[in-house]
mmCIF file of C-alpha atoms in Angstrom:
data_model
loop_
_atom_site.group_PDB
_atom_site.id
_atom_site.type_symbol
_atom_site.label_atom_id
_atom_site.label_comp_id
_atom_site.label_asym_id
_atom_site.label_seq_id
_atom_site.Cartn_x
_atom_site.Cartn_y
_atom_site.Cartn_z
ATOM 1 C CA MET A 5 -15.657 -6.635 -3.035
ATOM 2 C CA THR A 6 -15.203 -10.398 -2.985
ATOM 3 C CA ASN A 7 -13.682 -11.809 0.179
ATOM 4 C CA LEU A 8 -10.655 -14.012 -0.265
ATOM 5 C CA VAL A 9 -9.940 -14.861 3.363
ATOM 6 C CA THR A 10 -12.434 -15.456 6.174
ATOM 7 C CA LEU A 11 -11.569 -16.263 9.779
ATOM 8 C CA SER A 12 -14.520 -17.091 12.031
ATOM 9 C CA ASN A 13 -14.221 -17.315 15.759
ATOM 10 C CA VAL A 14 -10.594 -18.429 15.685
ATOM 11 C CA THR A 15 -8.959 -19.179 19.017
ATOM 12 C CA TYR A 16 -5.432 -20.444 19.487
ATOM 13 C CA LYS A 17 -3.693 -21.337 22.748
ATOM 14 C CA ARG A 18 -0.114 -22.329 23.331
ATOM 15 C CA ASN A 19 1.152 -23.548 26.707
ATOM 16 C CA LEU A 20 -2.217 -22.562 28.227
ATOM 17 C CA LYS A 21 -1.681 -19.004 27.061
ATOM 18 C CA ILE A 22 -4.266 -17.461 24.699
ATOM 19 C CA ILE A 23 -2.462 -16.071 21.624
ATOM 20 C CA ILE A 24 -5.536 -15.446 19.435
ATOM 21 C CA ASP A 25 -8.921 -14.971 21.074
ATOM 22 C CA HIS A 26 -12.194 -15.536 19.157
ATOM 23 C CA LEU A 27 -10.870 -13.611 16.200
ATOM 24 C CA ASN A 28 -13.050 -12.701 13.217
ATOM 25 C CA LEU A 29 -11.549 -11.229 10.080
ATOM 26 C CA GLN A 30 -12.340 -10.943 6.382
ATOM 27 C CA LEU A 31 -9.818 -9.923 3.737
ATOM 28 C CA PRO A 32 -10.976 -8.916 0.239
ATOM 29 C CA GLN A 33 -9.249 -10.103 -2.912
ATOM 30 C CA ASN A 34 -6.935 -7.790 -4.858
ATOM 31 C CA ASN A 35 -5.948 -5.753 -1.803
ATOM 32 C CA ILE A 36 -2.718 -4.868 -0.034
ATOM 33 C CA ILE A 37 -3.484 -4.954 3.671
ATOM 34 C CA GLY A 38 -1.258 -3.753 6.492
ATOM 35 C CA LEU A 39 -1.333 -5.866 9.665
ATOM 36 C CA LEU A 40 -0.403 -3.607 12.560
ATOM 37 C CA GLY A 41 0.096 -4.279 16.247
ATOM 38 C CA ALA A 42 2.695 -4.146 19.006
ATOM 39 C CA ASN A 43 5.144 -6.965 19.630
ATOM 40 C CA GLY A 44 3.257 -9.916 21.046
ATOM 41 C CA ALA A 45 -0.104 -8.780 19.659
ATOM 42 C CA GLY A 46 -0.241 -11.974 17.602
ATOM 43 C CA LYS A 47 0.667 -10.760 14.098
ATOM 44 C CA THR A 48 3.048 -13.609 13.266
ATOM 45 C CA THR A 49 0.738 -16.184 14.837
ATOM 46 C CA LEU A 50 -2.191 -14.872 12.788
ATOM 47 C CA MET A 51 -0.161 -15.233 9.587
ATOM 48 C CA ARG A 52 0.955 -18.743 10.577
ATOM 49 C CA LEU A 53 -2.660 -19.687 11.285
ATOM 50 C CA ILE A 54 -3.865 -18.411 7.904
ATOM 51 C CA SER A 55 -0.963 -20.047 6.049
ATOM 52 C CA GLY A 56 -1.846 -23.484 7.431
ATOM 53 C CA VAL A 57 1.237 -24.313 9.509
ATOM 54 C CA VAL A 58 -0.477 -24.288 12.915
ATOM 55 C CA PRO A 59 -2.034 -27.669 13.770
ATOM 56 C CA ASN A 60 -4.314 -27.008 16.737
ATOM 57 C CA TYR A 61 -6.731 -24.106 16.692
ATOM 58 C CA LYS A 62 -10.469 -23.632 17.159
ATOM 59 C CA GLY A 63 -12.785 -21.957 14.647
ATOM 60 C CA THR A 64 -12.653 -21.879 10.850
ATOM 61 C CA ILE A 65 -10.143 -20.355 8.464
ATOM 62 C CA ARG A 66 -10.898 -20.207 4.759
ATOM 63 C CA ILE A 67 -8.886 -18.940 1.772
ATOM 64 C CA GLY A 68 -11.140 -19.079 -1.279
ATOM 65 C CA THR A 69 -12.450 -22.628 -1.105
ATOM 66 C CA ALA A 70 -9.488 -23.953 0.910
ATOM 67 C CA THR A 71 -10.331 -24.703 4.529
ATOM 68 C CA THR A 72 -7.924 -27.412 5.737
ATOM 69 C CA ASN A 73 -4.321 -26.621 6.699
ATOM 70 C CA THR A 74 -3.053 -28.718 3.786
ATOM 71 C CA ALA A 75 -5.305 -26.961 1.283
ATOM 72 C CA ARG A 76 -4.405 -23.492 2.587
ATOM 73 C CA LYS A 77 -0.663 -24.206 2.308
ATOM 74 C CA GLN A 78 -1.284 -24.714 -1.424
ATOM 75 C CA VAL A 79 -2.918 -21.332 -2.013
ATOM 76 C CA ALA A 80 -0.973 -19.042 0.341
ATOM 77 C CA SER A 81 2.678 -18.049 0.052
ATOM 78 C CA PHE A 82 4.170 -17.230 3.454
ATOM 79 C CA SER A 83 7.440 -15.352 3.949
ATOM 80 C CA GLN A 84 8.716 -17.933 6.461
ATOM 81 C CA ILE A 85 9.328 -20.069 3.379
ATOM 82 C CA LEU A 86 13.096 -20.313 3.972
ATOM 83 C CA THR A 87 12.703 -21.876 7.417
ATOM 84 C CA GLY A 88 14.344 -25.276 7.217
ATOM 85 C CA VAL A 89 16.339 -24.541 4.055
ATOM 86 C CA GLN A 90 19.998 -25.641 4.277
ATOM 87 C CA PRO A 91 22.028 -22.505 5.075
ATOM 88 C CA ASN A 92 24.816 -23.491 2.670
ATOM 89 C CA ALA A 93 22.395 -23.901 -0.258
ATOM 90 C CA ARG A 94 22.884 -21.613 -3.256
ATOM 91 C CA LEU A 95 19.971 -19.374 -4.267
ATOM 92 C CA THR A 96 19.400 -21.285 -7.520
ATOM 93 C CA GLU A 97 19.311 -24.553 -5.548
ATOM 94 C CA ILE A 98 16.713 -23.035 -3.210
ATOM 95 C CA ALA A 99 14.619 -22.056 -6.233
ATOM 96 C CA ASN A 100 14.843 -25.572 -7.653
ATOM 97 C CA TYR A 101 13.902 -27.026 -4.270
ATOM 98 C CA CYS A 102 10.848 -24.717 -4.038
ATOM 99 C CA ASP A 103 9.945 -25.636 -7.606
ATOM 100 C CA THR A 104 9.677 -29.311 -6.663
ATOM 101 C CA LEU A 105 7.768 -28.437 -3.478
ATOM 102 C CA TYR A 106 5.199 -26.044 -4.972
ATOM 103 C CA SER A 107 3.536 -26.612 -8.337
ATOM 104 C CA ASP A 108 2.785 -22.859 -8.520
ATOM 105 C CA PHE A 109 6.464 -21.838 -8.153
ATOM 106 C CA SER A 110 7.917 -19.930 -11.110
ATOM 107 C CA ILE A 111 11.691 -20.154 -11.522
ATOM 108 C CA ASP A 112 11.369 -17.539 -14.262
ATOM 109 C CA VAL A 113 9.760 -15.013 -11.876
ATOM 110 C CA PHE A 114 12.329 -15.861 -9.191
ATOM 111 C CA GLU A 115 15.217 -15.199 -11.575
ATOM 112 C CA LYS A 116 13.694 -11.934 -12.777
ATOM 113 C CA ILE A 117 13.189 -10.705 -9.222
ATOM 114 C CA ILE A 118 16.690 -11.542 -8.003
ATOM 115 C CA ALA A 119 18.190 -9.981 -11.146
ATOM 116 C CA SER A 120 16.175 -6.788 -10.598
ATOM 117 C CA LEU A 121 17.459 -6.683 -7.009
ATOM 118 C CA ASP A 122 21.105 -7.342 -8.008
ATOM 119 C CA LEU A 123 21.296 -10.704 -6.260
ATOM 120 C CA ASP A 124 23.629 -13.369 -7.585
ATOM 121 C CA GLY A 125 21.974 -16.804 -7.858
ATOM 122 C CA THR A 126 25.255 -18.635 -7.268
ATOM 123 C CA GLU A 127 25.621 -17.114 -3.791
ATOM 124 C CA LYS A 128 24.982 -19.197 -0.699
ATOM 125 C CA LEU A 129 22.107 -18.268 1.609
ATOM 126 C CA SER A 130 24.438 -18.227 4.624
ATOM 127 C CA ALA A 131 26.767 -15.733 2.911
ATOM 128 C CA LEU A 132 24.055 -13.105 2.364
ATOM 129 C CA SER A 133 23.887 -9.859 4.315
ATOM 130 C CA LYS A 134 20.661 -9.168 6.178
ATOM 131 C CA GLY A 135 19.383 -6.932 3.368
ATOM 132 C CA ASN A 136 20.191 -9.514 0.699
ATOM 133 C CA ARG A 137 18.593 -12.268 2.738
ATOM 134 C CA MET A 138 15.394 -10.180 2.864
ATOM 135 C CA LYS A 139 15.569 -9.765 -0.920
ATOM 136 C CA CYS A 140 15.891 -13.522 -1.286
ATOM 137 C CA VAL A 141 12.939 -14.171 1.062
ATOM 138 C CA LEU A 142 10.766 -11.787 -0.942
ATOM 139 C CA ALA A 143 11.869 -13.291 -4.268
ATOM 140 C CA VAL A 144 11.062 -16.843 -3.149
ATOM 141 C CA THR A 145 7.726 -15.805 -1.599
ATOM 142 C CA LEU A 146 6.588 -13.817 -4.651
ATOM 143 C CA ALA A 147 7.825 -16.454 -7.118
ATOM 144 C CA ARG A 148 4.925 -18.632 -6.026
ATOM 145 C CA ARG A 149 1.969 -17.586 -8.196
ATOM 146 C CA VAL A 150 -0.881 -17.736 -5.680
ATOM 147 C CA SER A 151 -3.910 -15.740 -4.553
ATOM 148 C CA LEU A 152 -2.587 -14.828 -1.094
ATOM 149 C CA TYR A 153 0.813 -13.607 0.125
ATOM 150 C CA LEU A 154 1.615 -13.344 3.812
ATOM 151 C CA LEU A 155 4.643 -11.129 4.384
ATOM 152 C CA ASP A 156 5.815 -11.004 7.990
ATOM 153 C CA GLU A 157 8.069 -7.983 8.592
ATOM 154 C CA PRO A 158 9.648 -8.236 5.123
ATOM 155 C CA PHE A 159 11.559 -4.967 5.553
ATOM 156 C CA ASP A 160 12.831 -5.556 9.095
ATOM 157 C CA GLY A 161 16.218 -3.964 9.666
ATOM 158 C CA ILE A 162 16.988 -2.952 6.089
ATOM 159 C CA ASP A 163 17.899 0.482 4.740
ATOM 160 C CA SER A 164 15.348 2.772 3.100
ATOM 161 C CA MET A 165 16.796 2.450 -0.423
ATOM 162 C CA THR A 166 16.535 -1.348 -0.362
ATOM 163 C CA ARG A 167 13.089 -1.129 1.178
ATOM 164 C CA LYS A 168 11.906 1.018 -1.695
ATOM 165 C CA ARG A 169 13.226 -1.500 -4.219
ATOM 166 C CA LEU A 170 11.531 -4.379 -2.384
ATOM 167 C CA ILE A 171 8.237 -2.465 -2.369
ATOM 168 C CA LYS A 172 8.554 -1.920 -6.124
ATOM 169 C CA SER A 173 9.194 -5.653 -6.645
ATOM 170 C CA MET A 174 6.094 -6.365 -4.635
ATOM 171 C CA LEU A 175 3.996 -3.993 -6.749
ATOM 172 C CA THR A 176 5.483 -5.429 -9.951
ATOM 173 C CA TRP A 177 5.007 -9.095 -9.153
ATOM 174 C CA LYS A 178 1.718 -9.164 -7.260
ATOM 175 C CA PRO A 179 -0.596 -11.126 -9.588
ATOM 176 C CA ASP A 180 -3.834 -9.311 -10.526
ATOM 177 C CA ASN A 181 -6.530 -10.160 -7.968
ATOM 178 C CA ALA A 182 -4.018 -11.527 -5.426
ATOM 179 C CA THR A 183 -4.075 -10.156 -1.887
ATOM 180 C CA ILE A 184 -1.019 -9.297 0.190
ATOM 181 C CA LEU A 185 -1.162 -9.210 3.980
ATOM 182 C CA ILE A 186 1.939 -7.443 5.234
ATOM 183 C CA SER A 187 3.151 -6.607 8.735
ATOM 184 C CA ASP A 188 5.680 -3.901 9.474
ATOM 185 C CA HIS A 189 6.891 -2.179 12.626
ATOM 186 C CA HIS A 190 7.238 1.089 10.786
ATOM 187 C CA VAL A 191 3.783 1.876 9.457
ATOM 188 C CA GLU A 192 4.944 4.940 7.558
ATOM 189 C CA ASP A 193 7.219 2.796 5.375
ATOM 190 C CA ILE A 194 4.303 0.996 3.758
ATOM 191 C CA ALA A 195 1.409 3.438 4.329
ATOM 192 C CA ASN A 196 1.324 4.613 0.685
ATOM 193 C CA ILE A 197 0.771 1.171 -0.766
ATOM 194 C CA LEU A 198 -1.990 -0.028 1.568
ATOM 195 C CA ASP A 199 -5.658 -0.455 0.693
ATOM 196 C CA GLN A 200 -6.583 -1.307 4.271
ATOM 197 C CA VAL A 201 -5.164 -1.546 7.746
ATOM 198 C CA VAL A 202 -5.996 -4.252 10.258
ATOM 199 C CA ILE A 203 -4.987 -3.522 13.845
ATOM 200 C CA LEU A 204 -4.394 -6.348 16.303
ATOM 201 C CA LYS A 205 -4.441 -5.813 20.051
ATOM 202 C CA HIS A 206 -5.108 -8.098 22.997
ATOM 203 C CA GLN A 207 -5.269 -11.142 20.688
ATOM 204 C CA MET A 208 -8.148 -9.600 18.682
ATOM 205 C CA VAL A 209 -8.801 -7.383 15.677
ATOM 206 C CA ILE A 210 -9.684 -3.976 17.154
ATOM 207 C CA SER A 211 -9.935 -2.070 13.879
ATOM 208 C CA GLN A 212 -10.134 -2.698 10.152
ATOM 209 C CA LYS A 213 -10.401 0.324 7.912
ATOM 210 C CA SER A 214 -9.652 1.620 4.428
ATOM 211 C CA ALA A 215 -6.376 3.563 4.323
ATOM 212 C CA GLU A 216 -7.781 6.322 2.106
ATOM 213 C CA GLU A 217 -10.805 6.688 4.381
ATOM 214 C CA ILE A 218 -8.544 7.240 7.383
ATOM 215 C CA ARG A 219 -6.921 10.106 5.497
ATOM 216 C CA GLU A 220 -10.127 11.452 3.967
ATOM 217 C CA LYS A 221 -12.639 11.147 6.816
ATOM 218 C CA ASP A 222 -10.408 11.292 9.882
ATOM 219 C CA GLY A 223 -7.815 13.609 8.328
ATOM 220 C CA LEU A 224 -5.108 11.468 9.916
ATOM 221 C CA SER A 225 -1.982 9.738 8.718
ATOM 222 C CA ILE A 226 -2.122 5.947 9.036
ATOM 223 C CA GLU A 227 0.562 6.166 11.693
ATOM 224 C CA THR A 228 -1.370 8.656 13.846
ATOM 225 C CA TYR A 229 -4.585 6.679 13.434
ATOM 226 C CA TYR A 230 -2.802 3.522 14.540
ATOM 227 C CA GLU A 231 -1.269 5.238 17.574
ATOM 228 C CA ASN A 232 -4.629 6.788 18.551
ATOM 229 C CA ILE A 233 -6.423 3.447 18.329
ATOM 230 C CA TYR A 234 -3.702 1.665 20.233
ATOM 231 C CA GLU A 235 -3.576 4.173 23.039
ATOM 232 C CA GLY A 236 -7.337 4.698 23.046
ATOM 233 C CA GLY A 237 -8.061 1.143 24.192
ATOM 234 C CA VAL A 238 -10.044 -1.747 22.786
ATOM 235 C CA ASP A 239 -13.447 -0.071 22.794
ATOM 236 C CA HIS A 240 -12.321 2.952 20.839
ATOM 237 C CA ASP A 241 -13.261 1.624 17.425
ATOM 238 C CA GLN A 242 -15.060 -1.592 16.823
ATOM 239 C CA SER A 243 -16.403 -0.314 13.519
ATOM 240 C CA HIS A 244 -15.800 -2.092 10.266
ATOM 241 C CA ASP A 245 -17.450 0.581 8.179
ATOM 242 C CA ASN A 246 -17.639 0.563 4.424
ATOM 243 C CA LEU A 247 -15.629 -2.551 3.813
ATOM 244 C CA MET B 18 6.807 12.155 -5.779
ATOM 245 C CA GLU B 19 6.481 12.898 -2.059
ATOM 246 C CA PHE B 20 3.015 12.382 -0.631
ATOM 247 C CA ASN B 21 1.423 14.174 2.289
ATOM 248 C CA ASP B 22 0.451 11.317 4.592
ATOM 249 C CA LYS B 23 -2.700 13.020 5.907
ATOM 250 C CA ILE B 24 -4.310 13.539 2.476
ATOM 251 C CA PRO B 25 -5.812 10.681 0.428
ATOM 252 C CA ILE B 26 -3.222 9.409 -2.053
ATOM 253 C CA TYR B 27 -5.747 9.185 -4.922
ATOM 254 C CA TYR B 28 -6.518 12.889 -4.419
ATOM 255 C CA GLN B 29 -2.821 13.811 -4.534
ATOM 256 C CA ILE B 30 -2.361 11.766 -7.710
ATOM 257 C CA LYS B 31 -5.255 13.664 -9.319
ATOM 258 C CA GLN B 32 -3.637 16.980 -8.379
ATOM 259 C CA TYR B 33 -0.324 15.724 -9.782
ATOM 260 C CA ILE B 34 -1.934 14.847 -13.132
ATOM 261 C CA TYR B 35 -3.827 18.184 -13.204
ATOM 262 C CA THR B 36 -0.497 19.972 -12.773
ATOM 263 C CA GLU B 37 1.214 17.884 -15.446
ATOM 264 C CA ILE B 38 -1.578 18.874 -17.855
ATOM 265 C CA ILE B 39 -1.610 22.575 -16.914
ATOM 266 C CA ILE B 40 2.166 22.952 -17.316
ATOM 267 C CA SER B 41 1.998 20.951 -20.593
ATOM 268 C CA HIS B 42 4.117 18.010 -19.431
ATOM 269 C CA LEU B 43 1.040 16.167 -20.642
ATOM 270 C CA SER B 44 -0.500 17.669 -23.782
ATOM 271 C CA PRO B 45 -4.037 17.255 -25.128
ATOM 272 C CA GLY B 46 -4.294 13.827 -26.770
ATOM 273 C CA ASP B 47 -1.228 12.410 -24.958
ATOM 274 C CA LYS B 48 -1.396 8.823 -23.734
ATOM 275 C CA LEU B 49 -0.850 8.208 -20.023
ATOM 276 C CA PRO B 50 1.500 5.428 -18.881
ATOM 277 C CA ALA B 51 -0.175 2.085 -18.076
ATOM 278 C CA VAL B 52 -1.771 1.768 -14.648
ATOM 279 C CA ARG B 53 0.882 -0.593 -13.282
ATOM 280 C CA GLN B 54 3.666 1.614 -14.626
ATOM 281 C CA LEU B 55 2.141 4.653 -12.892
ATOM 282 C CA ALA B 56 1.845 2.631 -9.684
ATOM 283 C CA LEU B 57 5.550 1.779 -9.889
ATOM 284 C CA ASP B 58 6.621 5.314 -10.835
ATOM 285 C CA LEU B 59 4.755 6.768 -7.854
ATOM 286 C CA THR B 60 5.272 3.689 -5.585
ATOM 287 C CA VAL B 61 1.611 3.344 -4.734
ATOM 288 C CA ASN B 62 -1.062 0.693 -4.973
ATOM 289 C CA VAL B 63 -2.586 -0.125 -8.389
ATOM 290 C CA ASN B 64 -6.081 0.292 -6.889
ATOM 291 C CA THR B 65 -5.223 3.841 -5.817
ATOM 292 C CA ILE B 66 -4.088 4.733 -9.344
ATOM 293 C CA GLN B 67 -7.255 3.186 -10.761
ATOM 294 C CA ARG B 68 -9.432 5.253 -8.443
ATOM 295 C CA ALA B 69 -7.638 8.483 -9.405
ATOM 296 C CA LEU B 70 -7.858 7.690 -13.121
ATOM 297 C CA SER B 71 -11.509 6.686 -13.022
ATOM 298 C CA GLU B 72 -12.385 9.991 -11.334
ATOM 299 C CA LEU B 73 -10.381 11.879 -13.981
ATOM 300 C CA ILE B 74 -12.295 9.968 -16.659
ATOM 301 C CA ASP B 75 -15.610 10.862 -14.965
ATOM 302 C CA GLU B 76 -14.542 14.517 -14.944
ATOM 303 C CA GLY B 77 -13.765 14.332 -18.666
ATOM 304 C CA VAL B 78 -10.115 15.290 -18.123
ATOM 305 C CA LEU B 79 -9.033 11.871 -19.382
ATOM 306 C CA GLU B 80 -10.615 9.739 -22.064
ATOM 307 C CA SER B 81 -10.425 5.984 -21.838
ATOM 308 C CA LYS B 82 -10.135 4.228 -25.188
ATOM 309 C CA ARG B 83 -10.921 0.541 -24.992
ATOM 310 C CA GLY B 84 -7.824 -1.588 -25.270
ATOM 311 C CA LYS B 85 -5.650 1.439 -26.019
ATOM 312 C CA GLY B 86 -5.309 3.206 -22.696
ATOM 313 C CA ASN B 87 -6.056 6.585 -21.172
ATOM 314 C CA PHE B 88 -5.556 9.848 -23.051
ATOM 315 C CA VAL B 89 -5.628 13.525 -22.055
ATOM 316 C CA THR B 90 -8.798 15.097 -23.430
ATOM 317 C CA GLU B 91 -8.560 17.367 -26.451
ATOM 318 C CA ASP B 92 -11.662 19.266 -25.383
ATOM 319 C CA GLU B 93 -10.430 22.874 -24.951
ATOM 320 C CA THR B 94 -13.382 23.883 -22.764
ATOM 321 C CA ILE B 95 -12.688 21.111 -20.239
ATOM 322 C CA LEU B 96 -8.968 21.974 -20.138
ATOM 323 C CA MET B 97 -9.689 25.672 -19.637
ATOM 324 C CA LYS B 98 -12.133 24.924 -16.840
ATOM 325 C CA LEU B 99 -9.606 22.569 -15.273
ATOM 326 C CA ARG B 100 -6.989 25.309 -15.127
ATOM 327 C CA GLU B 101 -9.512 27.707 -13.581
ATOM 328 C CA LYS B 102 -10.576 25.114 -11.035
ATOM 329 C CA VAL B 103 -7.024 24.309 -9.927
ATOM 330 C CA ILE B 104 -6.151 28.000 -9.565
ATOM 331 C CA GLU B 105 -9.376 28.611 -7.674
ATOM 332 C CA THR B 106 -8.626 25.783 -5.230
ATOM 333 C CA GLN B 107 -5.268 27.368 -4.396
ATOM 334 C CA LEU B 108 -6.802 30.821 -3.989
ATOM 335 C CA GLN B 109 -9.508 29.371 -1.789
ATOM 336 C CA HIS B 110 -6.892 28.162 0.731
ATOM 337 C CA VAL B 111 -5.260 31.588 0.848
ATOM 338 C CA TYR B 112 -8.614 33.381 1.071
ATOM 339 C CA ASP B 113 -9.843 31.172 3.906
ATOM 340 C CA ARG B 114 -6.647 31.650 5.907
ATOM 341 C CA LEU B 115 -6.669 35.426 5.438
ATOM 342 C CA ALA B 116 -10.384 35.623 6.269
ATOM 343 C CA GLU B 117 -9.590 33.722 9.454
ATOM 344 C CA LEU B 118 -7.129 36.484 10.261
ATOM 345 C CA GLN B 119 -10.031 38.921 9.756
ATOM 346 C CA LEU B 120 -8.614 40.703 6.714
ATOM 347 C CA SER B 121 -11.147 42.602 4.604
ATOM 348 C CA PRO B 122 -11.263 41.856 0.854
ATOM 349 C CA GLU B 123 -9.495 45.187 0.194
ATOM 350 C CA GLU B 124 -6.755 44.340 2.695
ATOM 351 C CA MET B 125 -6.349 40.943 1.053
ATOM 352 C CA ILE B 126 -5.814 42.518 -2.370
ATOM 353 C CA THR B 127 -3.272 44.988 -0.960
ATOM 354 C CA ALA B 128 -1.470 42.224 0.936
ATOM 355 C CA LEU B 129 -1.331 40.059 -2.180
ATOM 356 C CA GLN B 130 -0.073 42.920 -4.351
ATOM 357 C CA ASN B 131 2.626 43.784 -1.802
ATOM 358 C CA TYR B 132 3.635 40.160 -1.558
ATOM 359 C CA ILE B 133 3.918 39.789 -5.342
ATOM 360 C CA ALA B 134 6.015 42.960 -5.513
ATOM 361 C CA LYS B 135 8.277 41.630 -2.757
ATOM 362 C CA ARG B 136 8.721 38.288 -4.556
ATOM 363 C CA LYS B 137 9.605 40.117 -7.774
ATOM 364 C CA ASP B 138 12.283 42.074 -5.897
ATOM 365 C CA ASP B 139 13.599 38.887 -4.271
ATOM 366 C CA ASN B 140 13.926 37.247 -7.656
ATOM 367 C CA HIS B 141 15.835 40.213 -9.057
ATOM 368 C CA ASP B 142 18.413 40.179 -6.242
#
């Protein structure tokens, strides 16, 4: 398997507090990878680091051939994309804005996704319910045609029917060979679509394993595996077998 | 389709396709939906579907025709063996559980016969 993303020895501190500590991680291309960890484990920070929006960190982060923050912003689509967008903007205006900002943005894909999710492009962002806002975030993020998608809690606080539709959109619109890194509080919601799980604890990656292997070799659900690792402590599983 | 979260998804997809073939929802020579369509129908990863299909192709249950897609084999021998294998797998579970309960083979046969008779009665009620 070809690696798309490589983080070597990445450390990040904010206000003298260590958020990410000498982290090493490799993500293959054409995979859907679940990023798991308790609140404060560093999931969002890790995604921000990879996406290229964090200015001061130590170590190297590479997506394909892109190593600088500027270069990585061009090849990764991050779900915090709507941060800074005018709340009273209409969805079509947001799409046009993203189209000028990102050369890889596809208005066509955006329109197809919002239509499939029953969103009305003339609506204002500020008028959307939480569920509809999540749909919009996913549509904008996936409308960029890139090799890496970073989805931070894309199903947070939405009902199970909507979640299922968002997951289907994700499966439909993921370009061949693209990788999706996705975090979710409820592991069981996304367990069926994952190739791998990466577990973050104490500012480090404490486990990275194939989802099917967890079921096949350990006989565990992803959720149980995650809970066991988390409660078992850092030294429980340092293995990165068969990746 | 509801998946058991402790069993590999690719394995459950294989079982699902076996069943579809045995109960003739998929007939010999039928074309399977495209990989991405199957992934959407079952809400699973494309890679998982690909793994299941490639194992079914290795087993001869499916035939991959370049540029055309995947088709259920028309080889009668393979289909007959498939049916036997799936039935055997189910019986194996029952046998192992009953053996664990220290039933003799004769007791197993009696228990199974009684159970079938009981189910027949239940269905007639």
